[in-house]
Amino acid sequence: MDTTKKTIILFSGEFDKVMAALIIGNGAAAMGDEVTIFCTFWGLNILRKTEKVETKDKKTTLKSMFGRKMPKGTKKLGLSKMNFAGAGSPMMRRATKDAGGMSLEELFDSAREQGVKFVACTLSMDILGFTKEELIDDVEFEGVAAYLGHADEANVNLFI
Amino acid sequence: MDTTKKTIILFSGEFDKVMAALIIGNGAAAMGDEVTIFCTFWGLNILRKTEKVETKDKKTTLKSMFGRKMPKGTKKLGLSKMNFAGAGSPMMRRATKDAGGMSLEELFDSAREQGVKFVACTLSMDILGFTKEELIDDVEFEGVAAYLGHADEANVNLFI
Amino acid sequence: MDTTKKTIILFSGEFDKVMAALIIGNGAAAMGDEVTIFCTFWGLNILRKTEKVETKDKKTTLKSMFGRKMPKGTKKLGLSKMNFAGAGSPMMRRATKDAGGMSLEELFDSAREQGVKFVACTLSMDILGFTKEELIDDVEFEGVAAYLGHADEANVNLFI
């Protein structure tokens, strides 16, 4: 089994797009590939701890606003389509379970267990006001130059 | 003319994004490339037969719900932007015709005639409750491992 | 420093997606790569001159309608998420400035100064009714075949 590299920029934070990214990431890891999922903008939300984290420095109103308005972790994500005012996402969870598929949380855990590397985009963190302690463990912190370094070594690079 | 491979994951089901995917697919096929368009989530809608299909097994309410709420085939797709409550899509159809461009249906037919391979993602089918008989003919049924196999052989891989 | 090629199809016209495309484009150009950003559909808006341009031929109502309803240049773009009826985009501009990041206009100028090639998709121009004189200078005009030519020579190809 050849090991090749894959990168995914996870820009989107919707349930269905995160699910697509994690299915591809898990599939590639299962085939022995090195996978990097570079979480930027709304994709950063999946890396947020669900509990409240006290940060050392007081955040500006603007920074705390983005943080308050956006979901923490994978559990509260809405669908990009057919969201039905929030009902679409539980419906898709139920349909996935009925189909014998893995839940979003299982996909995320599985990806991490299989060694998929989750990276938090540091520029997006600065803009949205997320600190390192607000994100889950085992996340790496990189900028666009590091992403491009991974992408140059990979044979499949997706933007989701 | 070198033959190379291209893959497109068609995740989105909006008129304009489907159009972009089909224009790229047709263009690459015209240049002699092998093109695979892997339809997943909302992209599956373009592969649905427009007529009602009786399925052997009764569907759960949940599964029939996704099917009832979503468009069948390419004719009823809305725009991702400037949709104007459904008016945007006919406007773009008209503007495309005025510009001498191919209609979405012509692009789809042309892609199939040129040998672009349309694949239905089997996991998405299971989740959204679509059976093989509800999809048009000449569609292949594959999962993420098969997609990755195509992508590994391709030099351009897009997620739309 | 090896020079390799990168292509980005900029299909989307939202502030955050344009920003992502320009950050990647600038980053790659800074590493010595040849970058082509192929602007199509809503992505064309960033190439529009902000001032009113008299066109030789009178436009049909349909063509002038798309033009009137869509933003010209980078200054009026909304966010794809958290738009808050238009307030999201100024908030993100402010947050980016507070984080010491470049503004969207600075990113655009920097990309052009670094030699990132901006291409206007001619088919999209015809559909949306944009003429060459309505777009900014130093833009190239190409179709899907030319895009595929660039992509075939590139090692990273993204669709945003």
Short mmCIF file of C-alpha atoms in Angstrom, two decimals:
data_model
loop_
_atom_site.label_atom_id
_atom_site.label_comp_id
_atom_site.label_asym_id
_atom_site.label_seq_id
_atom_site.Cartn_x
_atom_site.Cartn_y
_atom_site.Cartn_z
CA MET A 1 0.00 0.00 0.00
CA ASP A 2 1.54 3.28 -1.13
CA THR A 3 1.39 6.12 1.30
CA THR A 4 0.54 9.39 -0.30
CA LYS A 5 -0.57 12.68 1.18
CA LYS A 6 -3.94 14.38 1.04
CA THR A 7 -4.94 17.82 2.29
CA ILE A 8 -8.36 19.26 2.91
CA ILE A 9 -8.98 22.91 3.70
CA LEU A 10 -12.09 22.83 5.86
CA PHE A 11 -13.40 26.37 5.40
CA SER A 12 -17.07 25.53 5.96
CA GLY A 13 -18.66 24.79 9.28
CA GLU A 14 -21.91 23.15 8.24
CA PHE A 15 -22.81 19.65 9.36
CA ASP A 16 -23.00 18.18 5.86
CA LYS A 17 -19.75 19.71 4.63
CA VAL A 18 -17.87 18.72 7.78
CA MET A 19 -19.28 15.21 7.35
CA ALA A 20 -18.03 15.07 3.75
CA ALA A 21 -14.56 16.22 4.84
CA LEU A 22 -14.39 13.66 7.64
CA ILE A 23 -15.62 10.80 5.42
CA ILE A 24 -12.91 11.58 2.86
CA GLY A 25 -10.31 12.02 5.59
CA ASN A 26 -11.21 8.73 7.26
CA GLY A 27 -11.30 6.91 3.94
CA ALA A 28 -7.87 8.16 2.91
CA ALA A 29 -6.37 7.40 6.33
CA ALA A 30 -7.81 3.87 6.14
CA MET A 31 -5.98 3.45 2.82
CA GLY A 32 -2.74 4.42 4.52
CA ASP A 33 -2.54 8.04 3.41
CA GLU A 34 -1.25 10.94 5.48
CA VAL A 35 -4.14 13.37 5.78
CA THR A 36 -4.08 16.99 6.91
CA ILE A 37 -7.35 18.81 7.57
CA PHE A 38 -6.59 22.51 7.74
CA CYS A 39 -9.46 24.18 9.60
CA THR A 40 -9.98 27.81 8.72
CA PHE A 41 -12.77 30.38 9.16
CA TRP A 42 -16.03 28.54 10.04
CA GLY A 43 -14.29 25.16 9.94
CA LEU A 44 -12.46 26.18 13.12
CA ASN A 45 -15.68 25.68 15.07
CA ILE A 46 -15.27 21.89 15.09
CA LEU A 47 -12.03 22.32 17.04
CA ARG A 48 -13.58 24.40 19.82
CA LYS A 49 -13.97 22.91 23.27
CA THR A 50 -17.62 22.68 24.21
CA GLU A 51 -17.09 23.87 27.77
CA LYS A 52 -16.50 27.50 28.64
CA VAL A 53 -12.79 28.35 28.84
CA GLU A 54 -11.51 31.29 30.88
CA THR A 55 -8.99 33.16 28.80
CA LYS A 56 -6.19 35.14 30.41
CA ASP A 57 -6.79 38.34 28.50
CA LYS A 58 -10.19 39.92 28.33
CA LYS A 59 -11.53 39.73 24.79
CA THR A 60 -12.86 42.72 22.94
CA THR A 61 -16.64 42.79 22.47
CA LEU A 62 -16.11 42.07 18.79
CA LYS A 63 -14.02 38.96 19.39
CA SER A 64 -16.27 37.55 22.07
CA MET A 65 -19.26 38.17 19.76
CA PHE A 66 -18.05 35.85 17.01
CA GLY A 67 -17.29 33.26 19.67
CA ARG A 68 -20.70 33.52 21.33
CA LYS A 69 -22.67 33.35 18.10
CA MET A 70 -20.93 30.31 16.64
CA PRO A 71 -21.25 26.63 17.59
CA LYS A 72 -18.62 24.91 19.72
CA GLY A 73 -17.58 21.48 18.48
CA THR A 74 -19.52 19.23 16.12
CA LYS A 75 -22.76 18.84 18.05
CA LYS A 76 -24.63 22.02 17.12
CA LEU A 77 -23.80 22.38 13.43
CA GLY A 78 -26.60 23.17 10.97
CA LEU A 79 -27.01 21.90 7.41
CA SER A 80 -25.97 24.00 4.40
CA LYS A 81 -29.26 23.08 2.68
CA MET A 82 -32.62 21.77 3.92
CA ASN A 83 -31.81 23.12 7.35
CA PHE A 84 -35.50 23.65 8.21
CA ALA A 85 -34.68 26.21 10.91
CA GLY A 86 -32.35 23.76 12.64
CA ALA A 87 -34.43 20.59 12.25
CA GLY A 88 -32.49 19.37 9.22
CA SER A 89 -29.36 18.51 11.11
CA PRO A 90 -31.02 16.15 13.66
CA MET A 91 -32.92 14.61 10.74
CA MET A 92 -29.70 13.90 8.90
CA ARG A 93 -28.16 12.49 12.08
CA ARG A 94 -31.12 10.15 12.43
CA ALA A 95 -31.02 9.18 8.75
CA THR A 96 -27.29 8.48 9.00
CA LYS A 97 -27.86 6.27 12.03
CA ASP A 98 -30.70 4.42 10.26
CA ALA A 99 -28.35 3.85 7.31
CA GLY A 100 -25.74 2.35 9.62
CA GLY A 101 -23.32 5.23 9.07
CA MET A 102 -21.01 6.71 11.68
CA SER A 103 -22.13 9.81 13.54
CA LEU A 104 -20.24 13.05 13.03
CA GLU A 105 -18.62 12.61 16.44
CA GLU A 106 -17.60 9.02 15.62
CA LEU A 107 -16.13 10.18 12.31
CA PHE A 108 -14.18 12.90 14.09
CA ASP A 109 -12.87 10.52 16.77
CA SER A 110 -12.03 7.89 14.18
CA ALA A 111 -10.13 10.40 12.06
CA ARG A 112 -8.06 11.44 15.06
CA GLU A 113 -7.41 7.83 16.06
CA GLN A 114 -6.29 7.04 12.51
CA GLY A 115 -3.79 9.89 12.68
CA VAL A 116 -5.51 12.48 10.53
CA LYS A 117 -3.79 15.74 11.45
CA PHE A 118 -6.13 18.58 12.36
CA VAL A 119 -4.60 22.02 11.98
CA ALA A 120 -6.04 25.30 13.21
CA CYS A 121 -5.33 28.23 10.90
CA THR A 122 -3.63 30.79 13.12
CA LEU A 123 -4.74 33.83 11.10
CA SER A 124 -8.39 32.74 11.33
CA MET A 125 -7.95 32.19 15.07
CA ASP A 126 -6.65 35.74 15.43
CA ILE A 127 -9.50 37.20 13.39
CA LEU A 128 -12.28 35.24 15.10
CA GLY A 129 -10.66 35.70 18.50
CA PHE A 130 -10.02 32.06 19.44
CA THR A 131 -7.11 31.27 21.75
CA LYS A 132 -5.18 27.99 21.83
CA GLU A 133 -6.70 27.01 25.18
CA GLU A 134 -10.19 27.29 23.70
CA LEU A 135 -9.43 24.59 21.15
CA ILE A 136 -9.27 20.85 21.81
CA ASP A 137 -6.00 19.07 22.42
CA ASP A 138 -3.86 17.49 19.69
CA VAL A 139 -4.48 20.32 17.28
CA GLU A 140 -1.55 21.88 15.48
CA PHE A 141 -1.30 25.59 14.78
CA GLU A 142 -0.15 26.65 11.36
CA GLY A 143 -0.46 29.40 8.77
CA VAL A 144 -0.88 29.44 5.02
CA ALA A 145 2.81 28.77 4.29
CA ALA A 146 2.66 25.50 6.24
CA TYR A 147 -0.57 24.54 4.45
CA LEU A 148 1.12 25.12 1.09
CA GLY A 149 4.03 22.98 2.21
CA HIS A 150 1.65 20.08 2.90
CA ALA A 151 -0.25 20.68 -0.34
CA ASP A 152 2.97 20.62 -2.37
CA GLU A 153 3.67 17.13 -1.07
CA ALA A 154 0.12 15.86 -1.56
CA ASN A 155 -1.56 14.43 -4.66
CA VAL A 156 -5.12 15.39 -3.68
CA ASN A 157 -5.94 18.85 -2.29
CA LEU A 158 -9.55 19.82 -1.68
CA PHE A 159 -11.24 23.01 -0.50
CA ILE A 160 -14.48 22.28 1.32
CA MET B 1 -3.28 14.70 -26.99
CA ASP B 2 -2.38 13.26 -23.63
CA THR B 3 -5.15 11.59 -21.71
CA THR B 4 -5.15 12.44 -18.07
CA LYS B 5 -7.77 11.96 -15.40
CA LYS B 6 -9.87 14.54 -13.62
CA THR B 7 -12.30 14.06 -10.75
CA ILE B 8 -14.99 16.35 -9.43
CA ILE B 9 -16.88 15.74 -6.21
CA LEU B 10 -20.25 17.31 -6.86
CA PHE B 11 -21.50 17.92 -3.32
CA SER B 12 -23.68 20.93 -4.14
CA GLY B 13 -27.02 20.78 -5.88
CA GLU B 14 -27.49 24.39 -6.95
CA PHE B 15 -27.98 25.32 -10.59
CA ASP B 16 -24.89 27.49 -10.83
CA LYS B 17 -22.53 25.05 -9.11
CA VAL B 18 -23.84 22.10 -11.14
CA MET B 19 -23.34 24.23 -14.25
CA ALA B 20 -19.74 24.98 -13.27
CA ALA B 21 -19.07 21.26 -12.68
CA LEU B 22 -20.58 20.28 -16.03
CA ILE B 23 -18.71 22.99 -17.95
CA ILE B 24 -15.40 21.80 -16.49
CA GLY B 25 -16.35 18.16 -17.08
CA ASN B 26 -17.31 18.78 -20.69
CA GLY B 27 -14.22 20.87 -21.32
CA ALA B 28 -11.90 18.22 -19.94
CA ALA B 29 -13.67 15.43 -21.85
CA ALA B 30 -13.36 17.47 -25.06
CA MET B 31 -9.61 17.65 -24.44
CA GLY B 32 -9.51 13.84 -24.21
CA ASP B 33 -9.42 13.49 -20.44
CA GLU B 34 -11.15 10.79 -18.42
CA VAL B 35 -13.54 12.58 -16.11
CA THR B 36 -15.36 11.22 -13.06
CA ILE B 37 -18.08 13.29 -11.42
CA PHE B 38 -18.77 11.80 -8.00
CA CYS B 39 -22.23 12.97 -6.92
CA THR B 40 -22.73 13.09 -3.18
CA PHE B 41 -25.23 14.72 -0.79
CA TRP B 42 -27.19 17.42 -2.69
CA GLY B 43 -25.32 16.68 -5.91
CA LEU B 44 -27.18 13.35 -6.05
CA ASN B 45 -30.34 15.23 -7.03
CA ILE B 46 -29.17 15.66 -10.63
CA LEU B 47 -29.11 11.87 -11.01
CA ARG B 48 -32.72 11.38 -9.87
CA LYS B 49 -35.34 10.30 -12.40
CA THR B 50 -37.97 13.00 -12.79
CA GLU B 51 -40.88 10.55 -12.84
CA LYS B 52 -42.18 8.86 -9.69
CA VAL B 53 -40.59 5.46 -9.11
CA GLU B 54 -42.30 2.78 -7.05
CA THR B 55 -39.75 1.27 -4.70
CA LYS B 56 -40.05 -2.29 -3.47
CA ASP B 57 -39.65 -1.51 0.19
CA LYS B 58 -41.74 1.12 1.87
CA LYS B 59 -39.54 4.04 2.90
CA THR B 60 -39.54 5.46 6.37
CA THR B 61 -41.18 8.87 6.74
CA LEU B 62 -37.76 10.39 7.24
CA LYS B 63 -36.33 8.98 4.03
CA SER B 64 -39.34 9.83 1.92
CA MET B 65 -39.24 13.35 3.37
CA PHE B 66 -35.77 14.17 2.03
CA GLY B 67 -36.84 12.76 -1.33
CA ARG B 68 -40.07 14.77 -1.47
CA LYS B 69 -38.46 18.06 -0.50
CA MET B 70 -35.58 17.93 -2.96
CA PRO B 71 -35.56 18.52 -6.74
CA LYS B 72 -35.44 15.60 -9.16
CA GLY B 73 -33.02 16.04 -12.04
CA THR B 74 -31.57 19.29 -13.30
CA LYS B 75 -34.76 21.17 -14.19
CA LYS B 76 -35.80 22.55 -10.80
CA LEU B 77 -32.49 23.59 -9.29
CA GLY B 78 -32.19 27.02 -7.64
CA LEU B 79 -29.20 29.36 -7.65
CA SER B 80 -26.77 29.53 -4.73
CA LYS B 81 -26.88 33.36 -4.91
CA MET B 82 -29.31 35.87 -6.43
CA ASN B 83 -32.01 33.22 -6.30
CA PHE B 84 -34.81 35.80 -5.92
CA ALA B 85 -37.22 33.25 -4.44
CA GLY B 86 -36.75 30.93 -7.39
CA ALA B 87 -36.72 33.55 -10.17
CA GLY B 88 -32.93 33.63 -10.41
CA SER B 89 -32.58 30.22 -11.98
CA PRO B 90 -34.92 30.86 -14.96
CA MET B 91 -33.17 34.22 -15.38
CA MET B 92 -29.79 32.56 -15.58
CA ARG B 93 -31.18 29.97 -18.01
CA ARG B 94 -32.43 32.79 -20.22
CA ALA B 95 -29.17 34.73 -19.95
CA THR B 96 -27.21 31.58 -20.84
CA LYS B 97 -29.40 31.04 -23.90
CA ASP B 98 -28.99 34.69 -24.95
CA ALA B 99 -25.22 34.27 -24.61
CA GLY B 100 -25.32 31.23 -26.91
CA GLY B 101 -24.32 28.89 -24.09
CA MET B 102 -25.56 25.32 -23.64
CA SER B 103 -28.47 24.71 -21.28
CA LEU B 104 -27.88 22.70 -18.12
CA GLU B 105 -29.66 19.73 -19.72
CA GLU B 106 -27.53 20.00 -22.87
CA LEU B 107 -24.38 20.17 -20.76
CA PHE B 108 -25.47 17.08 -18.85
CA ASP B 109 -26.34 15.14 -22.02
CA SER B 110 -23.12 16.25 -23.71
CA ALA B 111 -21.05 15.16 -20.72
CA ARG B 112 -22.63 11.72 -20.79
CA GLU B 113 -22.16 11.43 -24.56
CA GLN B 114 -18.50 12.39 -24.19
CA GLY B 115 -18.03 9.62 -21.66
CA VAL B 116 -17.89 11.58 -18.43
CA LYS B 117 -18.54 9.01 -15.73
CA PHE B 118 -21.26 9.96 -13.24
CA VAL B 119 -21.00 8.13 -9.93
CA ALA B 120 -23.61 8.06 -7.18
CA CYS B 121 -22.12 8.01 -3.68
CA THR B 122 -23.65 4.95 -2.05
CA LEU B 123 -23.39 6.26 1.51
CA SER B 124 -25.24 9.46 0.56
CA MET B 125 -27.88 7.34 -1.20
CA ASP B 126 -28.39 5.34 1.99
CA ILE B 127 -28.63 8.46 4.14
CA LEU B 128 -31.00 10.38 1.84
CA GLY B 129 -33.01 7.25 1.11
CA PHE B 130 -32.48 6.98 -2.66
CA THR B 131 -32.58 3.54 -4.27
CA LYS B 132 -30.79 2.55 -7.48
CA GLU B 133 -34.05 2.39 -9.44
CA GLU B 134 -34.79 6.00 -8.54
CA LEU B 135 -31.63 7.18 -10.29
CA ILE B 136 -31.13 7.49 -14.05
CA ASP B 137 -29.41 4.77 -16.07
CA ASP B 138 -25.67 4.64 -16.75
CA VAL B 139 -24.80 5.77 -13.27
CA GLU B 140 -22.17 3.86 -11.32
CA PHE B 141 -22.44 3.22 -7.61
CA GLU B 142 -19.33 3.71 -5.53
CA GLY B 143 -18.11 4.68 -2.09
CA VAL B 144 -15.32 6.88 -0.80
CA ALA B 145 -12.60 4.28 -1.36
CA ALA B 146 -13.42 4.10 -5.06
CA TYR B 147 -13.44 7.91 -5.26
CA LEU B 148 -9.99 8.02 -3.70
CA GLY B 149 -8.80 5.44 -6.20
CA HIS B 150 -9.87 7.70 -9.06
CA ALA B 151 -8.42 10.79 -7.39
CA ASP B 152 -5.05 9.08 -6.89
CA GLU B 153 -4.83 8.57 -10.66
CA ALA B 154 -6.01 12.07 -11.54
CA ASN B 155 -4.03 15.30 -11.82
CA VAL B 156 -6.95 17.65 -11.08
CA ASN B 157 -9.40 16.95 -8.24
CA LEU B 158 -12.05 19.50 -7.35
CA PHE B 159 -14.74 19.68 -4.66
CA ILE B 160 -17.73 21.69 -5.81
CA MET C 1 13.07 27.76 -4.29
CA ASP C 2 11.17 25.61 -6.75
CA THR C 3 8.58 27.34 -8.82
CA THR C 4 5.41 25.37 -9.20
CA LYS C 5 1.99 26.36 -10.41
CA LYS C 6 -1.24 26.74 -8.46
CA THR C 7 -4.73 27.47 -9.74
CA ILE C 8 -7.80 28.63 -7.89
CA ILE C 9 -11.24 28.78 -9.45
CA LEU C 10 -12.92 31.63 -7.61
CA PHE C 11 -16.59 30.81 -8.16
CA SER C 12 -17.86 32.44 -4.95
CA GLY C 13 -18.21 36.16 -4.39
CA GLU C 14 -18.52 36.33 -0.62
CA PHE C 15 -16.07 38.34 1.46
CA ASP C 16 -14.79 35.39 3.48
CA LYS C 17 -14.30 33.07 0.51
CA VAL C 18 -12.59 35.78 -1.55
CA MET C 19 -10.37 36.45 1.46
CA ALA C 20 -9.43 32.76 1.69
CA ALA C 21 -8.60 32.67 -2.03
CA LEU C 22 -6.45 35.79 -1.81
CA ILE C 23 -4.60 34.60 1.30
CA ILE C 24 -3.72 31.33 -0.43
CA GLY C 25 -2.82 33.17 -3.64
CA ASN C 26 -0.57 35.63 -1.84
CA GLY C 27 1.04 32.88 0.22
CA ALA C 28 1.85 30.79 -2.84
CA ALA C 29 3.16 33.80 -4.79
CA ALA C 30 5.40 34.72 -1.82
CA MET C 31 6.85 31.19 -2.01
CA GLY C 32 7.70 31.76 -5.68
CA ASP C 33 4.77 29.93 -7.25
CA GLU C 34 2.93 30.96 -10.38
CA VAL C 35 -0.67 31.48 -9.34
CA THR C 36 -3.74 31.79 -11.54
CA ILE C 37 -7.06 32.86 -10.01
CA PHE C 38 -9.78 32.07 -12.51
CA CYS C 39 -12.81 34.22 -11.62
CA THR C 40 -16.12 32.77 -12.70
CA PHE C 41 -19.79 33.38 -11.85
CA TRP C 42 -20.02 35.40 -8.59
CA GLY C 43 -16.22 35.57 -8.32
CA LEU C 44 -16.23 37.90 -11.34
CA ASN C 45 -17.59 40.66 -9.12
CA ILE C 46 -14.18 41.36 -7.58
CA LEU C 47 -12.89 42.28 -11.05
CA ARG C 48 -15.59 44.88 -11.73
CA LYS C 49 -14.66 48.56 -11.83
CA THR C 50 -16.45 50.43 -9.06
CA GLU C 51 -17.32 53.41 -11.23
CA LYS C 52 -20.12 53.31 -13.79
CA VAL C 53 -18.87 52.38 -17.25
CA GLU C 54 -20.76 53.37 -20.39
CA THR C 55 -20.91 50.36 -22.67
CA LYS C 56 -21.16 50.75 -26.43
CA ASP C 57 -24.12 48.46 -26.89
CA LYS C 58 -27.25 48.85 -24.86
CA LYS C 59 -27.67 45.89 -22.53
CA THR C 60 -30.83 43.88 -22.34
CA THR C 61 -32.87 44.38 -19.17
CA LEU C 62 -31.85 40.90 -18.04
CA LYS C 63 -28.12 41.59 -18.40
CA SER C 64 -28.25 44.99 -16.76
CA MET C 65 -30.26 43.45 -13.91
CA PHE C 66 -27.53 41.01 -12.84
CA GLY C 67 -25.05 43.87 -13.05
CA ARG C 68 -27.15 46.25 -10.97
CA LYS C 69 -27.93 43.75 -8.23
CA MET C 70 -24.36 42.54 -7.67
CA PRO C 71 -21.47 44.29 -5.89
CA LYS C 72 -18.70 45.96 -7.88
CA GLY C 73 -15.18 45.25 -6.62
CA THR C 74 -14.22 43.96 -3.20
CA LYS C 75 -15.68 46.71 -1.00
CA LYS C 76 -19.32 45.65 -0.75
CA LEU C 77 -19.06 41.88 -0.40
CA GLY C 78 -21.11 40.11 2.28
CA LEU C 79 -20.13 37.13 4.39
CA SER C 80 -21.22 33.58 3.49
CA LYS C 81 -22.14 32.99 7.19
CA MET C 82 -22.88 35.27 10.12
CA ASN C 83 -23.71 38.03 7.68
CA PHE C 84 -26.19 39.68 10.12
CA ALA C 85 -28.00 41.50 7.31
CA GLY C 86 -24.76 43.04 6.06
CA ALA C 87 -23.18 43.85 9.43
CA GLY C 88 -20.98 40.74 9.44
CA SER C 89 -18.65 41.91 6.74
CA PRO C 90 -17.65 45.24 8.41
CA MET C 91 -17.26 43.28 11.66
CA MET C 92 -14.87 40.87 10.01
CA ARG C 93 -12.98 43.76 8.42
CA ARG C 94 -12.59 45.32 11.87
CA ALA C 95 -11.57 42.03 13.46
CA THR C 96 -8.99 41.46 10.71
CA LYS C 97 -7.55 44.92 11.26
CA ASP C 98 -7.44 44.35 15.05
CA ALA C 99 -5.58 41.08 14.39
CA GLY C 100 -3.02 42.92 12.28
CA GLY C 101 -4.13 41.18 9.09
CA MET C 102 -4.25 42.75 5.63
CA SER C 103 -7.55 44.14 4.40
CA LEU C 104 -9.27 42.50 1.45
CA GLU C 105 -8.16 45.40 -0.76
CA GLU C 106 -4.55 45.11 0.45
CA LEU C 107 -4.62 41.36 -0.21
CA PHE C 108 -5.95 41.99 -3.72
CA ASP C 109 -3.35 44.67 -4.48
CA SER C 110 -0.57 42.55 -3.01
CA ALA C 111 -1.60 39.55 -5.10
CA ARG C 112 -1.50 41.64 -8.26
CA GLU C 113 1.86 43.15 -7.33
CA GLN C 114 3.26 39.69 -6.69
CA GLY C 115 2.18 38.61 -10.15
CA VAL C 116 -0.85 36.50 -9.35
CA LYS C 117 -2.71 36.25 -12.64
CA PHE C 118 -6.41 37.13 -12.45
CA VAL C 119 -8.48 35.66 -15.26
CA ALA C 120 -12.08 36.52 -16.10
CA CYS C 121 -14.08 33.55 -17.36
CA THR C 122 -15.43 34.68 -20.72
CA LEU C 123 -18.51 32.43 -20.65
CA SER C 124 -19.54 33.80 -17.25
CA MET C 125 -18.99 37.34 -18.57
CA ASP C 126 -21.32 36.63 -21.47
CA ILE C 127 -23.99 35.13 -19.21
CA LEU C 128 -23.87 37.85 -16.57
CA GLY C 129 -23.55 40.57 -19.21
CA PHE C 130 -20.16 42.02 -18.24
CA THR C 131 -18.03 43.62 -20.96
CA LYS C 132 -14.23 43.88 -20.93
CA GLU C 133 -14.33 47.64 -20.32
CA GLU C 134 -16.39 47.08 -17.16
CA LEU C 135 -13.60 45.03 -15.60
CA ILE C 136 -10.39 46.37 -14.10
CA ASP C 137 -7.15 46.49 -16.07
CA ASP C 138 -4.56 43.69 -16.13
CA VAL C 139 -7.20 40.99 -16.25
CA GLU C 140 -6.89 38.21 -18.78
CA PHE C 141 -9.87 36.75 -20.59
CA GLU C 142 -10.02 32.99 -20.93
CA GLY C 143 -12.40 30.06 -21.19
CA VAL C 144 -12.52 26.62 -19.63
CA ALA C 145 -9.96 25.12 -22.04
CA ALA C 146 -7.35 27.67 -20.96
CA TYR C 147 -8.18 27.01 -17.30
CA LEU C 148 -7.64 23.30 -17.85
CA GLY C 149 -4.33 24.05 -19.51
CA HIS C 150 -3.17 25.90 -16.39
CA ALA C 151 -4.54 23.20 -14.09
CA ASP C 152 -2.71 20.46 -16.01
CA GLU C 153 0.58 22.24 -15.27
CA ALA C 154 -0.24 22.96 -11.62
CA ASN C 155 0.22 20.77 -8.57
CA VAL C 156 -2.53 22.37 -6.46
CA ASN C 157 -5.94 23.19 -7.95
CA LEU C 158 -8.73 24.48 -5.72
CA PHE C 159 -12.37 25.38 -6.31
CA ILE C 160 -13.55 28.07 -3.92
#
